[in-house]
GROMACS .gro file of C-alpha atoms in nm:
model
  101
    1MET     CA    1   9.651  -4.532  -2.088
    2GLN     CA    2   9.312  -4.476  -2.253
    3GLN     CA    3   8.979  -4.546  -2.086
    4GLY     CA    4   8.905  -4.918  -2.102
    5ASP     CA    5   9.268  -5.026  -2.147
    6ASP     CA    6   9.273  -5.178  -1.799
    7ILE     CA    7   8.972  -5.392  -1.892
    8VAL     CA    8   9.069  -5.505  -2.240
    9ASN     CA    9   9.444  -5.555  -2.194
   10GLN     CA   10   9.392  -5.853  -1.966
   11HIS     CA   11   9.341  -6.094  -2.260
   12ILE     CA   12   9.687  -6.155  -2.404
   13PRO     CA   13   9.738  -6.483  -2.591
   14ALA     CA   14  10.068  -6.672  -2.618
   15GLY     CA   15  10.180  -6.463  -2.917
   16GLY     CA   16  10.169  -6.153  -2.699
   17MET     CA   17   9.900  -5.974  -2.900
   18THR     CA   18   9.597  -5.843  -2.713
   19ARG     CA   19   9.268  -5.994  -2.834
   20HIS     CA   20   8.964  -5.797  -2.720
   21LYS     CA   21   8.661  -6.022  -2.667
   22VAL     CA   22   8.342  -5.901  -2.837
   23PHE     CA   23   7.986  -6.024  -2.780
   24ILE     CA   24   7.722  -5.944  -3.045
   25VAL     CA   25   7.350  -5.906  -2.975
   26ASP     CA   26   7.118  -5.870  -3.275
   27ASP     CA   27   6.792  -6.043  -3.361
   28HIS     CA   28   6.897  -6.087  -3.727
   29PRO     CA   29   7.132  -6.385  -3.778
   30ILE     CA   30   7.272  -6.241  -4.103
   31ILE     CA   31   7.380  -5.923  -3.920
   32ARG     CA   32   7.542  -6.127  -3.641
   33ASP     CA   33   7.722  -6.342  -3.897
   34GLY     CA   34   7.846  -6.041  -4.094
   35LEU     CA   35   7.968  -5.855  -3.786
   36SER     CA   36   8.135  -6.172  -3.655
   37GLN     CA   37   8.319  -6.221  -3.981
   38LEU     CA   38   8.439  -5.859  -3.993
   39ILE     CA   39   8.545  -5.858  -3.627
   40ASN     CA   40   8.724  -6.194  -3.643
   41GLU     CA   41   8.929  -6.071  -3.942
   42GLN     CA   42   9.089  -5.814  -3.711
   43GLN     CA   43   9.406  -5.921  -3.531
   44ASP     CA   44   9.316  -5.756  -3.202
   45PHE     CA   45   8.948  -5.860  -3.174
   46THR     CA   46   8.767  -6.191  -3.146
   47VAL     CA   47   8.397  -6.271  -3.114
   48CYS     CA   48   8.339  -6.472  -2.797
   49GLY     CA   49   7.964  -6.513  -2.845
   50GLU     CA   50   7.639  -6.398  -3.002
   51ALA     CA   51   7.273  -6.381  -2.909
   52GLY     CA   52   6.943  -6.296  -3.072
   53ASP     CA   53   6.742  -6.199  -2.763
   54ILE     CA   54   6.782  -6.060  -2.412
   55PRO     CA   55   6.781  -6.383  -2.206
   56GLU     CA   56   7.029  -6.551  -2.442
   57ALA     CA   57   7.245  -6.237  -2.437
   58LEU     CA   58   7.261  -6.214  -2.059
   59ASP     CA   59   7.353  -6.583  -2.031
   60GLY     CA   60   7.622  -6.550  -2.298
   61ILE     CA   61   7.768  -6.231  -2.154
   62ASN     CA   62   7.790  -6.391  -1.811
   63ASP     CA   63   7.962  -6.696  -1.964
   64CYS     CA   64   8.224  -6.525  -2.182
   65ASN     CA   65   8.278  -6.198  -1.989
   66PRO     CA   66   8.342  -5.986  -2.302
   67ASP     CA   67   8.539  -5.664  -2.316
   68ILE     CA   68   8.292  -5.508  -2.560
   69VAL     CA   69   7.923  -5.577  -2.622
   70ILE     CA   70   7.759  -5.470  -2.948
   71VAL     CA   71   7.382  -5.432  -2.896
   72ASP     CA   72   7.111  -5.368  -3.154
   73ILE     CA   73   6.867  -5.112  -3.013
   74ALA     CA   74   6.566  -5.293  -3.165
   75LEU     CA   75   6.560  -5.660  -3.064
   76GLY     CA   76   6.234  -5.783  -3.215
   77ASN     CA   77   5.970  -5.711  -2.953
   78SER     CA   78   6.231  -5.624  -2.691
   79SER     CA   79   6.441  -5.316  -2.629
   80GLY     CA   80   6.816  -5.312  -2.667
   81LEU     CA   81   6.816  -5.014  -2.431
   82LYS     CA   82   6.666  -5.237  -2.160
   83LEU     CA   83   6.938  -5.493  -2.230
   84ILE     CA   84   7.206  -5.224  -2.197
   85GLU     CA   85   7.062  -5.125  -1.857
   86ASP     CA   86   7.069  -5.491  -1.750
   87ILE     CA   87   7.427  -5.539  -1.871
   88LEU     CA   88   7.549  -5.229  -1.690
   89SER     CA   89   7.376  -5.329  -1.367
   90LEU     CA   90   7.549  -5.670  -1.376
   91HIS     CA   91   7.879  -5.561  -1.536
   92PRO     CA   92   7.924  -5.187  -1.467
   93ASP     CA   93   8.263  -5.168  -1.641
   94SER     CA   94   8.132  -5.307  -1.971
   95LEU     CA   95   8.205  -5.118  -2.290
   96ILE     CA   96   7.892  -5.112  -2.507
   97LEU     CA   97   7.839  -5.012  -2.868
   98ALA     CA   98   7.473  -4.957  -2.958
   99LEU     CA   99   7.359  -5.014  -3.316
  100SER     CA  100   7.051  -4.869  -3.483
  101MET     CA  101   6.904  -4.874  -3.831
   0.00000   0.00000   0.00000
């Protein structure tokens, strides 16, 4: 078993295939849309939510309880690093992928 398998393998739909829930945080809607499209084309991943800022992200993450959170490091006037700290304090087992230009 690889690290994170115990977290992500809990979402098994009727067909038996594991679908890992992904939440995307980026302040550019076109980036969120593009990532969502690419992720949703994969059989084992599904986007459960998106956000453009920190408050919206924290609300959405609490609502959908994703397996993976993709966070842009630069969120307008906010810091994606601050968001990552907040996510890990609330959901310490979260898997996070940080994006940067």
